Amino acid sequence: MPRKRYVAAIVLALCWLLAAFQNKMIFAQGAESPALTGSNGAQQLEQAAESLYTYVLEGNVPKARQQADEVSRIFISSSFEGLTSVEGINALSAVILELKSTMASAQISPEKWEASAAKLRLAANSLNHPQQPMWQQYYKVIREDLSALGKSAAAGDLSGWKTAVAQLKSRYDTIRPAVIISSKPETVQAFDSWLSYAEGIPASSQPVSRSRLLEIVSYGNDATARLFGKTGEEPALSRPLATPELGVWGVLGGAFIALALVYTAFRKYRGDSEDWKTV
């Protein structure tokens, strides 16, 4: 009888060791290779972002948070190399971080949740449909904001200018990550520079003439057309749009920040997913 118990104990021990070994091999295989790659990951990310956006609009907080975790899982386990640029990867990761931060807040803000979910939805769509992304549907409303800006410029109304720029910036902030994902970096930089310059006009220490305001609006029309692919020509800027107060050190500081962001995105682009486990 003791001999039978001894044999049974050995058999159970061997079974346990075999099961542990199999689990270890499965885990190792899952850790070594991403579960999702290329277009498959982009497609699943867009589907998850769509579901999250729907839950946010419905006010379903538990489901929205659960779907946010799914978005993070897909992002971490996917490789989007070849689908977008380094800047695009950086923009996508920033959107996810913003979403997680918004949802982690103790006080729920439906407006902030919806804004973050909308950004993610557009960004994921831009990654999965780079040729016909949804963000291009914003062309009409951006043009309307530029029209309002032109009217303020013609009237020399800096208060109306400030309001129009703020409205334009709000719309652009919603689509900017998606724009970066499917656009050339120089095109985005041209529009960013123009918008930053236009935003600083009301606070300028020097009075700005109406002719100069109209000229700035003209630059904005060119930059917008280029951003949305409505023209094949580069925007013709007769004057630099960098704010004069920045000076050399301001430009160098901005360049350093840009390089730091690009380096961070490059590490993610090369598959260094360890840095994003907290997403």
CSV table of N, CA and C in Angstrom, one decimal, residues 39-181:
chain,number,residue,atom,x,y,z
A,39,SER,N,-1.5,45.8,-40.4
A,39,SER,CA,-2.9,46.2,-40.6
A,39,SER,C,-3.8,45.5,-39.7
A,40,ASN,N,-3.5,44.3,-39.2
A,40,ASN,CA,-4.4,43.6,-38.3
A,40,ASN,C,-4.5,44.4,-37.0
A,41,GLY,N,-3.4,44.8,-36.5
A,41,GLY,CA,-3.4,45.6,-35.3
A,41,GLY,C,-4.1,46.9,-35.4
A,42,ALA,N,-3.9,47.6,-36.6
A,42,ALA,CA,-4.6,48.9,-36.8
A,42,ALA,C,-6.1,48.7,-36.9
A,43,GLN,N,-6.5,47.6,-37.5
A,43,GLN,CA,-7.9,47.3,-37.7
A,43,GLN,C,-8.6,47.1,-36.3
A,44,GLN,N,-7.9,46.3,-35.5
A,44,GLN,CA,-8.5,46.0,-34.2
A,44,GLN,C,-8.5,47.2,-33.3
A,45,LEU,N,-7.5,48.1,-33.4
A,45,LEU,CA,-7.4,49.3,-32.7
A,45,LEU,C,-8.5,50.2,-33.0
A,46,GLU,N,-8.8,50.3,-34.3
A,46,GLU,CA,-9.9,51.2,-34.7
A,46,GLU,C,-11.3,50.7,-34.2
A,47,GLN,N,-11.5,49.4,-34.2
A,47,GLN,CA,-12.7,48.8,-33.7
A,47,GLN,C,-12.9,49.0,-32.2
A,48,ALA,N,-11.8,48.9,-31.5
A,48,ALA,CA,-11.8,49.1,-30.1
A,48,ALA,C,-12.1,50.6,-29.8
A,49,ALA,N,-11.5,51.5,-30.6
A,49,ALA,CA,-11.7,52.9,-30.4
A,49,ALA,C,-13.1,53.3,-30.7
A,50,GLU,N,-13.7,52.7,-31.7
A,50,GLU,CA,-15.1,53.0,-32.1
A,50,GLU,C,-16.0,52.5,-30.9
A,51,SER,N,-15.8,51.4,-30.4
A,51,SER,CA,-16.6,50.9,-29.3
A,51,SER,C,-16.5,51.8,-28.0
A,52,LEU,N,-15.3,52.2,-27.8
A,52,LEU,CA,-15.0,53.1,-26.6
A,52,LEU,C,-15.8,54.4,-26.8
A,53,TYR,N,-15.7,54.9,-28.0
A,53,TYR,CA,-16.4,56.2,-28.3
A,53,TYR,C,-17.9,56.1,-28.1
A,54,THR,N,-18.5,54.9,-28.5
A,54,THR,CA,-19.9,54.7,-28.3
A,54,THR,C,-20.3,54.6,-26.9
A,55,TYR,N,-19.5,53.9,-26.1
A,55,TYR,CA,-19.7,53.7,-24.6
A,55,TYR,C,-19.7,55.1,-23.9
A,56,VAL,N,-18.7,55.9,-24.4
A,56,VAL,CA,-18.6,57.3,-23.7
A,56,VAL,C,-19.8,58.1,-24.1
A,57,LEU,N,-20.3,58.1,-25.3
A,57,LEU,CA,-21.5,58.8,-25.7
A,57,LEU,C,-22.7,58.3,-24.9
A,58,GLU,N,-22.8,57.0,-24.6
A,58,GLU,CA,-23.9,56.4,-23.9
A,58,GLU,C,-23.8,56.7,-22.4
A,59,GLY,N,-22.6,57.1,-21.9
A,59,GLY,CA,-22.4,57.3,-20.5
A,59,GLY,C,-22.2,56.1,-19.7
A,60,ASN,N,-21.7,55.0,-20.4
A,60,ASN,CA,-21.5,53.7,-19.8
A,60,ASN,C,-20.0,53.7,-19.3
A,61,VAL,N,-19.8,54.2,-18.1
A,61,VAL,CA,-18.5,54.4,-17.6
A,61,VAL,C,-17.7,53.0,-17.4
A,62,PRO,N,-18.3,52.0,-16.8
A,62,PRO,CA,-17.6,50.7,-16.7
A,62,PRO,C,-17.1,50.2,-18.0
A,63,LYS,N,-18.0,50.2,-19.0
A,63,LYS,CA,-17.7,49.6,-20.3
A,63,LYS,C,-16.6,50.5,-21.0
A,64,ALA,N,-16.7,51.8,-20.8
A,64,ALA,CA,-15.7,52.7,-21.4
A,64,ALA,C,-14.3,52.4,-20.9
A,65,ARG,N,-14.2,52.3,-19.6
A,65,ARG,CA,-12.9,52.0,-18.9
A,65,ARG,C,-12.4,50.6,-19.3
A,66,GLN,N,-13.3,49.7,-19.4
A,66,GLN,CA,-12.9,48.4,-19.9
A,66,GLN,C,-12.3,48.4,-21.3
A,67,GLN,N,-13.0,49.2,-22.2
A,67,GLN,CA,-12.5,49.3,-23.5
A,67,GLN,C,-11.2,50.1,-23.6
A,68,ALA,N,-11.0,51.0,-22.7
A,68,ALA,CA,-9.8,51.8,-22.7
A,68,ALA,C,-8.6,50.8,-22.4
A,69,ASP,N,-8.8,49.9,-21.5
A,69,ASP,CA,-7.8,48.9,-21.2
A,69,ASP,C,-7.5,48.0,-22.5
A,70,GLU,N,-8.6,47.7,-23.2
A,70,GLU,CA,-8.4,46.9,-24.4
A,70,GLU,C,-7.6,47.7,-25.5
A,71,VAL,N,-7.8,49.0,-25.6
A,71,VAL,CA,-7.1,49.8,-26.5
A,71,VAL,C,-5.6,49.8,-26.1
A,72,SER,N,-5.3,49.9,-24.8
A,72,SER,CA,-3.9,49.9,-24.4
A,72,SER,C,-3.3,48.5,-24.7
A,73,ARG,N,-4.0,47.4,-24.5
A,73,ARG,CA,-3.5,46.1,-24.8
A,73,ARG,C,-3.1,46.0,-26.2
A,74,ILE,N,-4.0,46.4,-27.1
A,74,ILE,CA,-3.8,46.3,-28.5
A,74,ILE,C,-2.6,47.1,-28.9
A,75,PHE,N,-2.5,48.3,-28.4
A,75,PHE,CA,-1.3,49.2,-28.7
A,75,PHE,C,0.0,48.6,-28.3
A,76,ILE,N,0.0,48.1,-27.1
A,76,ILE,CA,1.3,47.5,-26.5
A,76,ILE,C,1.7,46.2,-27.3
A,77,SER,N,0.7,45.4,-27.7
A,77,SER,CA,1.0,44.2,-28.4
A,77,SER,C,1.1,44.3,-29.9
A,78,SER,N,1.0,45.5,-30.4
A,78,SER,CA,1.1,45.6,-31.9
A,78,SER,C,2.3,46.4,-32.4
A,79,SER,N,2.6,46.1,-33.6
A,79,SER,CA,3.7,46.8,-34.3
A,79,SER,C,3.1,47.5,-35.5
A,80,PHE,N,3.2,48.9,-35.5
A,80,PHE,CA,2.7,49.7,-36.5
A,80,PHE,C,3.7,50.2,-37.5
A,81,GLU,N,4.9,49.5,-37.5
A,81,GLU,CA,6.0,49.9,-38.4
A,81,GLU,C,5.5,49.8,-39.9
A,82,GLY,N,5.8,50.8,-40.6
A,82,GLY,CA,5.4,50.9,-42.0
A,82,GLY,C,4.0,51.5,-42.2
A,83,LEU,N,3.2,51.6,-41.2
A,83,LEU,CA,1.9,52.2,-41.3
A,83,LEU,C,1.9,53.7,-41.1
A,84,THR,N,2.8,54.2,-40.3
A,84,THR,CA,2.9,55.6,-40.1
A,84,THR,C,4.4,56.0,-39.7
A,85,SER,N,4.6,57.3,-39.5
A,85,SER,CA,6.0,57.7,-39.2
A,85,SER,C,6.2,57.7,-37.7
A,86,VAL,N,7.5,58.0,-37.3
A,86,VAL,CA,7.8,58.0,-35.9
A,86,VAL,C,7.0,59.1,-35.2
A,87,GLU,N,6.7,60.2,-35.9
A,87,GLU,CA,5.9,61.2,-35.3
A,87,GLU,C,4.4,60.7,-35.1
A,88,GLY,N,4.0,59.9,-36.0
A,88,GLY,CA,2.6,59.3,-35.9
A,88,GLY,C,2.5,58.3,-34.7
A,89,ILE,N,3.5,57.5,-34.5
A,89,ILE,CA,3.5,56.6,-33.3
A,89,ILE,C,3.5,57.4,-32.0
A,90,ASN,N,4.3,58.5,-32.0
A,90,ASN,CA,4.3,59.4,-30.8
A,90,ASN,C,3.0,60.0,-30.6
A,91,ALA,N,2.3,60.5,-31.6
A,91,ALA,CA,1.0,61.1,-31.5
A,91,ALA,C,0.0,60.1,-31.0
A,92,LEU,N,0.0,58.9,-31.5
A,92,LEU,CA,-1.0,57.9,-31.1
A,92,LEU,C,-0.8,57.5,-29.6
A,93,SER,N,0.5,57.3,-29.2
A,93,SER,CA,0.7,57.0,-27.8
A,93,SER,C,0.3,58.1,-26.9
A,94,ALA,N,0.5,59.4,-27.3
A,94,ALA,CA,0.1,60.5,-26.5
A,94,ALA,C,-1.4,60.6,-26.3
A,95,VAL,N,-2.1,60.2,-27.4
A,95,VAL,CA,-3.6,60.2,-27.3
A,95,VAL,C,-4.1,59.2,-26.3
A,96,ILE,N,-3.5,58.0,-26.3
A,96,ILE,CA,-3.8,57.0,-25.4
A,96,ILE,C,-3.5,57.4,-23.9
A,97,LEU,N,-2.4,58.0,-23.8
A,97,LEU,CA,-2.0,58.4,-22.4
A,97,LEU,C,-3.0,59.5,-21.9
A,98,GLU,N,-3.3,60.4,-22.8
A,98,GLU,CA,-4.3,61.4,-22.4
A,98,GLU,C,-5.7,60.8,-22.0
A,99,LEU,N,-6.1,59.8,-22.8
A,99,LEU,CA,-7.4,59.2,-22.5
A,99,LEU,C,-7.3,58.5,-21.2
A,100,LYS,N,-6.2,57.7,-20.9
A,100,LYS,CA,-6.1,57.0,-19.6
A,100,LYS,C,-6.1,58.0,-18.5
A,101,SER,N,-5.4,59.1,-18.6
A,101,SER,CA,-5.3,60.1,-17.6
A,101,SER,C,-6.6,60.7,-17.3
A,102,THR,N,-7.4,61.0,-18.4
A,102,THR,CA,-8.7,61.6,-18.2
A,102,THR,C,-9.7,60.7,-17.5
A,103,MET,N,-9.6,59.4,-17.8
A,103,MET,CA,-10.5,58.4,-17.2
A,103,MET,C,-10.1,58.1,-15.8
A,104,ALA,N,-8.8,58.3,-15.5
A,104,ALA,CA,-8.3,58.0,-14.1
A,104,ALA,C,-8.7,59.1,-13.1
A,105,SER,N,-9.2,60.2,-13.6
A,105,SER,CA,-9.5,61.3,-12.7
A,105,SER,C,-10.7,61.0,-11.8
A,106,ALA,N,-10.6,61.5,-10.6
A,106,ALA,CA,-11.6,61.1,-9.6
A,106,ALA,C,-13.0,61.7,-10.0
A,107,GLN,N,-13.0,62.9,-10.6
A,107,GLN,CA,-14.2,63.5,-11.0
A,107,GLN,C,-14.4,63.3,-12.5
A,108,ILE,N,-15.5,62.6,-12.8
A,108,ILE,CA,-15.8,62.3,-14.2
A,108,ILE,C,-16.4,63.6,-14.9
A,109,SER,N,-15.7,63.9,-16.1
A,109,SER,CA,-16.1,65.0,-16.9
A,109,SER,C,-16.6,64.5,-18.3
A,110,PRO,N,-17.9,64.4,-18.5
A,110,PRO,CA,-18.4,63.9,-19.8
A,110,PRO,C,-17.7,64.6,-21.0
A,111,GLU,N,-17.5,66.0,-20.9
A,111,GLU,CA,-17.0,66.7,-22.0
A,111,GLU,C,-15.5,66.3,-22.3
A,112,LYS,N,-14.7,66.1,-21.2
A,112,LYS,CA,-13.3,65.7,-21.4
A,112,LYS,C,-13.2,64.3,-21.9
A,113,TRP,N,-14.1,63.4,-21.4
A,113,TRP,CA,-14.1,62.0,-21.8
A,113,TRP,C,-14.5,61.9,-23.3
A,114,GLU,N,-15.5,62.7,-23.7
A,114,GLU,CA,-15.9,62.7,-25.1
A,114,GLU,C,-14.8,63.2,-26.0
A,115,ALA,N,-14.1,64.3,-25.6
A,115,ALA,CA,-13.1,64.9,-26.4
A,115,ALA,C,-11.9,63.9,-26.6
A,116,SER,N,-11.5,63.3,-25.5
A,116,SER,CA,-10.4,62.3,-25.6
A,116,SER,C,-10.8,61.1,-26.4
A,117,ALA,N,-12.0,60.6,-26.3
A,117,ALA,CA,-12.4,59.5,-27.0
A,117,ALA,C,-12.5,59.8,-28.5
A,118,ALA,N,-12.9,61.1,-28.8
A,118,ALA,CA,-13.0,61.5,-30.2
A,118,ALA,C,-11.6,61.6,-30.9
A,119,LYS,N,-10.7,62.1,-30.1
A,119,LYS,CA,-9.3,62.1,-30.6
A,119,LYS,C,-8.8,60.7,-30.9
A,120,LEU,N,-9.0,59.8,-30.0
A,120,LEU,CA,-8.5,58.4,-30.2
A,120,LEU,C,-9.2,57.8,-31.4
A,121,ARG,N,-10.5,58.0,-31.5
A,121,ARG,CA,-11.3,57.5,-32.7
A,121,ARG,C,-10.7,57.9,-34.0
A,122,LEU,N,-10.5,59.2,-34.1
A,122,LEU,CA,-9.9,59.8,-35.4
A,122,LEU,C,-8.5,59.3,-35.6
A,123,ALA,N,-7.7,59.2,-34.5
A,123,ALA,CA,-6.3,58.8,-34.7
A,123,ALA,C,-6.3,57.3,-35.2
A,124,ALA,N,-7.1,56.4,-34.6
A,124,ALA,CA,-7.1,55.0,-34.9
A,124,ALA,C,-7.6,54.9,-36.4
A,125,ASN,N,-8.6,55.7,-36.7
A,125,ASN,CA,-9.1,55.6,-38.1
A,125,ASN,C,-8.1,56.1,-39.1
A,126,SER,N,-7.3,57.1,-38.7
A,126,SER,CA,-6.3,57.6,-39.6
A,126,SER,C,-5.2,56.6,-39.8
A,127,LEU,N,-4.9,55.8,-38.8
A,127,LEU,CA,-3.9,54.7,-38.9
A,127,LEU,C,-4.4,53.6,-39.8
A,128,ASN,N,-5.7,53.3,-39.7
A,128,ASN,CA,-6.2,52.1,-40.5
A,128,ASN,C,-6.6,52.5,-41.9
A,129,HIS,N,-6.9,53.8,-42.1
A,129,HIS,CA,-7.4,54.3,-43.4
A,129,HIS,C,-6.6,55.6,-43.8
A,130,PRO,N,-5.3,55.5,-44.0
A,130,PRO,CA,-4.4,56.6,-44.2
A,130,PRO,C,-4.8,57.4,-45.5
A,131,GLN,N,-5.4,56.7,-46.5
A,131,GLN,CA,-5.7,57.3,-47.8
A,131,GLN,C,-7.0,58.2,-47.7
A,132,GLN,N,-8.0,57.7,-46.9
A,132,GLN,CA,-9.2,58.4,-46.7
A,132,GLN,C,-9.6,58.5,-45.2
A,133,PRO,N,-8.9,59.2,-44.5
A,133,PRO,CA,-9.2,59.3,-43.0
A,133,PRO,C,-10.3,60.2,-42.7
A,134,MET,N,-11.0,60.0,-41.7
A,134,MET,CA,-12.2,60.8,-41.3
A,134,MET,C,-11.9,62.2,-41.0
A,135,TRP,N,-10.6,62.5,-40.5
A,135,TRP,CA,-10.3,63.9,-40.1
A,135,TRP,C,-10.4,64.9,-41.3
A,136,GLN,N,-10.3,64.4,-42.5
A,136,GLN,CA,-10.4,65.3,-43.6
A,136,GLN,C,-11.8,65.9,-43.8
A,137,GLN,N,-12.8,65.3,-43.1
A,137,GLN,CA,-14.2,65.9,-43.1
A,137,GLN,C,-14.2,67.2,-42.4
A,138,TYR,N,-13.2,67.6,-41.6
A,138,TYR,CA,-13.1,68.8,-40.9
A,138,TYR,C,-12.7,70.0,-41.8
A,139,TYR,N,-12.5,69.8,-43.0
A,139,TYR,CA,-12.0,70.8,-43.9
A,139,TYR,C,-13.0,72.0,-44.0
A,140,LYS,N,-14.3,71.7,-44.1
A,140,LYS,CA,-15.3,72.7,-44.2
A,140,LYS,C,-15.4,73.6,-43.0
A,141,VAL,N,-15.4,73.0,-41.8
A,141,VAL,CA,-15.5,73.8,-40.5
A,141,VAL,C,-14.2,74.6,-40.3
A,142,ILE,N,-13.1,74.0,-40.7
A,142,ILE,CA,-11.8,74.8,-40.5
A,142,ILE,C,-11.9,76.0,-41.5
A,143,ARG,N,-12.4,75.8,-42.7
A,143,ARG,CA,-12.5,76.9,-43.6
A,143,ARG,C,-13.5,78.0,-43.1
A,144,GLU,N,-14.5,77.6,-42.4
A,144,GLU,CA,-15.5,78.5,-41.8
A,144,GLU,C,-14.8,79.3,-40.7
A,145,ASP,N,-14.0,78.7,-39.9
A,145,ASP,CA,-13.2,79.4,-38.9
A,145,ASP,C,-12.3,80.4,-39.5
A,146,LEU,N,-11.6,80.1,-40.6
A,146,LEU,CA,-10.7,81.0,-41.3
A,146,LEU,C,-11.5,82.1,-41.9
A,147,SER,N,-12.7,81.9,-42.4
A,147,SER,CA,-13.6,83.0,-42.9
A,147,SER,C,-13.9,84.0,-41.8
A,148,ALA,N,-14.2,83.5,-40.6
A,148,ALA,CA,-14.5,84.3,-39.4
A,148,ALA,C,-13.3,85.1,-39.1
A,149,LEU,N,-12.1,84.5,-39.2
A,149,LEU,CA,-10.9,85.1,-38.9
A,149,LEU,C,-10.6,86.3,-39.9
A,150,GLY,N,-11.0,86.0,-41.2
A,150,GLY,CA,-10.8,87.0,-42.2
A,150,GLY,C,-11.7,88.2,-42.0
A,151,LYS,N,-12.9,88.0,-41.5
A,151,LYS,CA,-13.8,89.1,-41.2
A,151,LYS,C,-13.3,90.0,-40.1
A,152,SER,N,-12.7,89.3,-39.1
A,152,SER,CA,-12.2,90.1,-37.9
A,152,SER,C,-10.9,90.9,-38.4
A,153,ALA,N,-10.2,90.3,-39.3
A,153,ALA,CA,-9.0,91.0,-39.8
A,153,ALA,C,-9.4,92.2,-40.6
A,154,ALA,N,-10.4,92.1,-41.4
A,154,ALA,CA,-10.9,93.2,-42.2
A,154,ALA,C,-11.4,94.3,-41.4
A,155,ALA,N,-12.0,94.0,-40.3
A,155,ALA,CA,-12.5,95.0,-39.4
A,155,ALA,C,-11.5,95.5,-38.3
A,156,GLY,N,-10.3,94.9,-38.3
A,156,GLY,CA,-9.3,95.2,-37.3
A,156,GLY,C,-9.8,94.9,-35.9
A,157,ASP,N,-10.6,93.9,-35.8
A,157,ASP,CA,-11.2,93.5,-34.5
A,157,ASP,C,-10.4,92.4,-33.9
A,158,LEU,N,-9.5,92.7,-33.0
A,158,LEU,CA,-8.6,91.7,-32.3
A,158,LEU,C,-9.4,90.8,-31.4
A,159,SER,N,-10.5,91.3,-30.8
A,159,SER,CA,-11.3,90.5,-29.9
A,159,SER,C,-11.9,89.4,-30.7
A,160,GLY,N,-12.5,89.7,-31.9
A,160,GLY,CA,-13.1,88.7,-32.7
A,160,GLY,C,-12.0,87.8,-33.3
A,161,TRP,N,-10.8,88.3,-33.6
A,161,TRP,CA,-9.7,87.5,-34.0
A,161,TRP,C,-9.4,86.4,-33.0
A,162,LYS,N,-9.3,86.8,-31.7
A,162,LYS,CA,-9.0,85.9,-30.6
A,162,LYS,C,-10.0,84.8,-30.5
A,163,THR,N,-11.3,85.2,-30.6
A,163,THR,CA,-12.4,84.2,-30.6
A,163,THR,C,-12.3,83.2,-31.7
A,164,ALA,N,-12.1,83.7,-32.9
A,164,ALA,CA,-12.0,82.9,-34.1
A,164,ALA,C,-10.8,81.9,-34.1
A,165,VAL,N,-9.7,82.4,-33.6
A,165,VAL,CA,-8.5,81.6,-33.5
A,165,VAL,C,-8.7,80.5,-32.5
A,166,ALA,N,-9.3,80.8,-31.3
A,166,ALA,CA,-9.6,79.8,-30.3
A,166,ALA,C,-10.5,78.7,-30.8
A,167,GLN,N,-11.5,79.1,-31.6
A,167,GLN,CA,-12.4,78.1,-32.1
A,167,GLN,C,-11.7,77.2,-33.1
A,168,LEU,N,-10.9,77.8,-34.0
A,168,LEU,CA,-10.1,77.0,-34.9
A,168,LEU,C,-9.1,76.1,-34.2
A,169,LYS,N,-8.5,76.6,-33.2
A,169,LYS,CA,-7.5,75.8,-32.5
A,169,LYS,C,-8.2,74.6,-31.8
A,170,SER,N,-9.4,74.8,-31.3
A,170,SER,CA,-10.1,73.7,-30.6
A,170,SER,C,-10.5,72.6,-31.6
A,171,ARG,N,-10.9,73.0,-32.8
A,171,ARG,CA,-11.2,71.9,-33.8
A,171,ARG,C,-9.9,71.2,-34.2
A,172,TYR,N,-8.9,72.0,-34.4
A,172,TYR,CA,-7.6,71.4,-34.9
A,172,TYR,C,-7.0,70.5,-33.8
A,173,ASP,N,-7.1,70.8,-32.6
A,173,ASP,CA,-6.6,70.0,-31.5
A,173,ASP,C,-7.2,68.6,-31.5
A,174,THR,N,-8.5,68.6,-31.9
A,174,THR,CA,-9.2,67.3,-32.0
A,174,THR,C,-8.7,66.4,-33.1
A,175,ILE,N,-8.3,66.9,-34.2
A,175,ILE,CA,-7.8,66.1,-35.3
A,175,ILE,C,-6.3,66.0,-35.4
A,176,ARG,N,-5.6,66.9,-34.7
A,176,ARG,CA,-4.1,66.9,-34.9
A,176,ARG,C,-3.4,65.6,-34.8
A,177,PRO,N,-3.7,64.7,-33.8
A,177,PRO,CA,-3.0,63.4,-33.7
A,177,PRO,C,-3.3,62.6,-35.0
A,178,ALA,N,-4.5,62.6,-35.5
A,178,ALA,CA,-4.9,61.9,-36.7
A,178,ALA,C,-4.2,62.5,-37.9
A,179,VAL,N,-4.0,63.8,-37.9
A,179,VAL,CA,-3.4,64.5,-39.0
A,179,VAL,C,-1.9,64.0,-39.1
A,180,ILE,N,-1.2,64.0,-37.9
A,180,ILE,CA,0.2,63.6,-37.8
A,180,ILE,C,0.4,62.2,-38.3
A,181,ILE,N,-0.6,61.3,-38.0
A,181,ILE,CA,-0.4,59.9,-38.3
A,181,ILE,C,-0.4,59.7,-39.8
